[in-house]
Short mmCIF file of C-alpha atoms in Angstrom, two decimals:
data_model
loop_
_atom_site.label_atom_id
_atom_site.label_comp_id
_atom_site.label_asym_id
_atom_site.label_seq_id
_atom_site.Cartn_x
_atom_site.Cartn_y
_atom_site.Cartn_z
CA MET U 1 179.38 199.47 189.69
CA THR U 2 176.75 200.44 192.29
CA THR U 3 173.68 198.49 193.29
CA ASP U 4 171.67 201.57 194.52
CA PRO U 5 168.86 202.12 192.01
CA GLU U 6 169.14 205.85 192.36
CA GLN U 7 172.79 205.71 191.41
CA GLN U 8 172.39 203.52 188.29
CA ALA U 9 172.54 205.51 185.14
CA THR U 10 171.17 205.18 181.64
CA PRO U 11 173.60 205.34 178.79
CA SER U 12 173.15 209.15 178.85
CA GLY U 13 174.22 209.22 182.51
CA THR U 14 170.78 210.12 184.03
CA PRO U 15 168.69 207.67 185.99
CA GLY U 16 165.63 206.43 183.99
CA PRO U 17 162.16 205.83 185.36
CA ALA U 18 162.55 202.08 185.22
CA GLU U 19 165.63 202.35 187.30
CA ARG U 20 163.89 204.34 190.13
CA PRO U 21 161.45 202.09 191.96
CA GLY U 22 158.15 203.73 192.90
CA ARG U 23 158.64 206.51 190.40
CA GLY U 24 157.22 206.81 186.96
CA PRO U 25 154.21 208.03 185.11
CA ILE U 26 151.22 208.85 187.29
CA SER U 27 147.66 208.57 186.04
CA ILE U 28 144.69 209.74 188.05
CA GLY U 29 141.15 208.97 186.93
CA ASN U 30 138.03 210.35 188.55
CA VAL U 31 138.50 211.43 192.16
CA HIS U 32 135.78 212.00 194.73
CA GLY U 33 136.56 213.31 198.18
CA ALA U 34 139.79 214.49 199.68
CA PHE U 35 143.18 212.97 198.64
CA ALA U 36 146.88 213.81 198.67
CA ILE U 37 149.82 212.77 196.50
CA GLY U 38 153.32 212.54 197.83
CA ASP U 39 155.14 211.71 201.02
CA GLY U 40 154.14 213.50 204.22
CA ASN U 41 150.97 215.05 202.88
CA LYS U 42 147.96 215.61 205.17
CA VAL U 43 144.39 215.47 204.06
CA SER U 44 141.55 217.11 205.85
CA ASN U 45 137.94 217.36 204.78
CA GLN U 46 135.92 220.19 206.32
CA VAL U 47 132.15 219.93 205.91
CA TYR U 48 130.32 223.25 206.17
CA GLY U 49 126.62 223.24 207.22
CA ALA U 50 124.56 220.36 208.36
CA LEU U 51 123.75 217.49 206.09
CA PRO U 52 120.04 217.08 205.79
CA GLY U 53 118.63 214.10 207.64
CA PRO U 54 115.84 211.94 206.36
CA ARG U 55 112.94 213.88 204.86
CA PRO U 56 109.65 213.88 206.74
CA PRO U 57 107.08 211.51 205.30
CA GLU U 58 104.83 214.40 204.05
CA GLN U 59 107.75 215.89 202.14
CA GLU U 60 108.52 212.48 200.60
CA GLU U 61 104.89 212.20 199.53
CA LEU U 62 104.91 215.69 198.06
CA LEU U 63 108.13 214.93 196.18
CA ARG U 64 106.69 211.79 194.66
CA ALA U 65 103.50 213.55 193.69
CA VAL U 66 105.38 216.44 192.18
CA GLN U 67 107.61 214.20 190.17
CA ASP U 68 104.59 212.18 188.92
CA MET U 69 102.80 215.30 187.83
CA ARG U 70 105.84 216.70 186.08
CA ALA U 71 106.11 213.40 184.13
CA ASP U 72 102.37 213.59 183.27
CA LEU U 73 102.77 217.15 182.02
CA ALA U 74 105.79 216.18 179.93
CA ARG U 75 103.79 213.39 178.31
CA LEU U 76 100.90 215.77 177.67
CA VAL U 77 103.30 218.34 176.04
CA GLU U 78 104.78 215.55 173.92
CA ALA U 79 101.31 214.45 172.82
CA ALA U 80 100.26 218.00 171.95
CA GLY U 81 103.45 218.26 169.87
CA ARG U 82 102.36 215.23 167.84
CA GLN U 83 98.93 216.80 167.50
CA GLY U 84 97.28 213.86 169.13
CA LEU U 85 95.11 216.05 171.34
CA ASN U 86 91.96 218.01 170.72
CA PRO U 87 92.50 221.73 169.96
CA GLU U 88 91.25 222.93 173.35
CA LEU U 89 93.57 220.76 175.33
CA THR U 90 96.45 221.59 172.96
CA ALA U 91 95.84 225.27 173.79
CA LEU U 92 95.88 224.53 177.52
CA VAL U 93 99.18 222.63 177.18
CA ALA U 94 100.68 225.62 175.38
CA SER U 95 99.42 228.08 177.95
CA ALA U 96 101.44 230.38 180.28
CA GLU U 97 99.62 228.73 183.17
CA ARG U 98 100.99 225.29 182.27
CA GLU U 99 104.50 226.78 181.95
CA HIS U 100 104.16 228.52 185.36
CA LEU U 101 102.80 225.31 186.93
CA ASP U 102 105.74 223.30 185.58
CA ALA U 103 108.16 225.90 186.88
CA GLU U 104 106.62 225.76 190.33
CA LEU U 105 106.67 221.95 190.29
CA ALA U 106 110.31 221.93 189.28
CA GLY U 107 111.15 224.46 192.03
CA ALA U 108 109.37 222.33 194.64
CA GLU U 109 111.15 219.23 193.46
CA ALA U 110 114.58 220.91 193.62
CA GLU U 111 113.84 222.40 197.04
CA ILE U 112 112.81 219.08 198.52
CA GLU U 113 115.74 217.24 197.06
CA GLU U 114 118.36 219.88 197.99
CA GLN U 115 117.05 221.15 201.29
CA GLY U 116 114.98 218.26 202.47
CA ALA U 117 111.66 220.19 202.45
CA ALA U 118 109.58 222.62 200.42
CA ASP U 119 108.98 225.65 202.62
CA GLN U 120 105.54 227.20 203.21
CA GLY U 121 106.12 229.92 200.62
CA ARG U 122 106.86 227.33 197.92
CA ARG U 123 103.85 225.28 198.87
CA VAL U 124 101.60 228.37 198.68
CA ARG U 125 102.92 229.21 195.21
CA LEU U 126 102.42 225.66 194.07
CA ARG U 127 98.79 225.70 195.26
CA ARG U 128 98.20 229.00 193.36
CA ALA U 129 99.84 227.54 190.21
CA LEU U 130 97.62 224.42 190.48
CA SER U 131 94.54 226.67 190.81
CA ALA U 132 95.56 228.92 187.90
CA ALA U 133 95.99 225.83 185.62
CA GLY U 134 92.79 224.24 186.88
CA ALA U 135 91.36 223.62 183.40
CA LEU U 136 94.44 221.70 182.52
CA THR U 137 94.96 219.94 185.90
CA GLY U 138 91.45 218.54 185.72
CA PHE U 139 92.79 216.12 183.05
CA LEU U 140 95.56 214.83 185.31
CA ALA U 141 94.96 212.41 188.20
CA SER U 142 98.43 213.38 189.48
CA ALA U 143 97.16 216.97 190.07
CA ALA U 144 94.76 215.56 192.70
CA THR U 145 97.62 213.66 194.29
CA VAL U 146 99.72 216.85 194.57
CA THR U 147 96.77 218.73 196.01
CA GLN U 148 96.22 215.93 198.57
CA ALA U 149 99.93 215.91 199.45
CA LEU U 150 99.87 219.73 199.99
CA GLY U 151 96.87 219.22 202.28
CA ALA U 152 99.10 217.33 204.71
CA PHE U 153 100.67 220.56 205.72
CA ALA U 154 98.92 222.82 208.18
CA GLY U 155 98.75 226.40 207.01
CA GLY U 156 99.76 225.82 203.41
#
């Protein structure tokens, strides 16, 4: 009889998993990053492009203001859905201008979060959307905050 685990056999003559140390069922849960399985594998992780550094303070301020205004608009839409608003405000909430404003706010939020900054073109479009939805934004203090945050940028 041999004492080498690889040579020990099950009654059928083939080595079983319990008889082969270090071998058996493998279970992998969630994996983040680079990894390798097996002997002699090499792992390398190539990062393409530069990772954004910390955002400038004016971009952070704009991001917070945009997020606050989007939350205010969502609450207004919800209230209009419950018919808790006067008919004129309900009509403003349902307007294309409000939808366009929300889309521009969402775009600015995504741009700042993903790229670290809203570029000048985005800021100009956001100003225009705020102006177009002026009747609605007059009800929201957060609109003034977004306008002030946009004012921190020279040239738009």
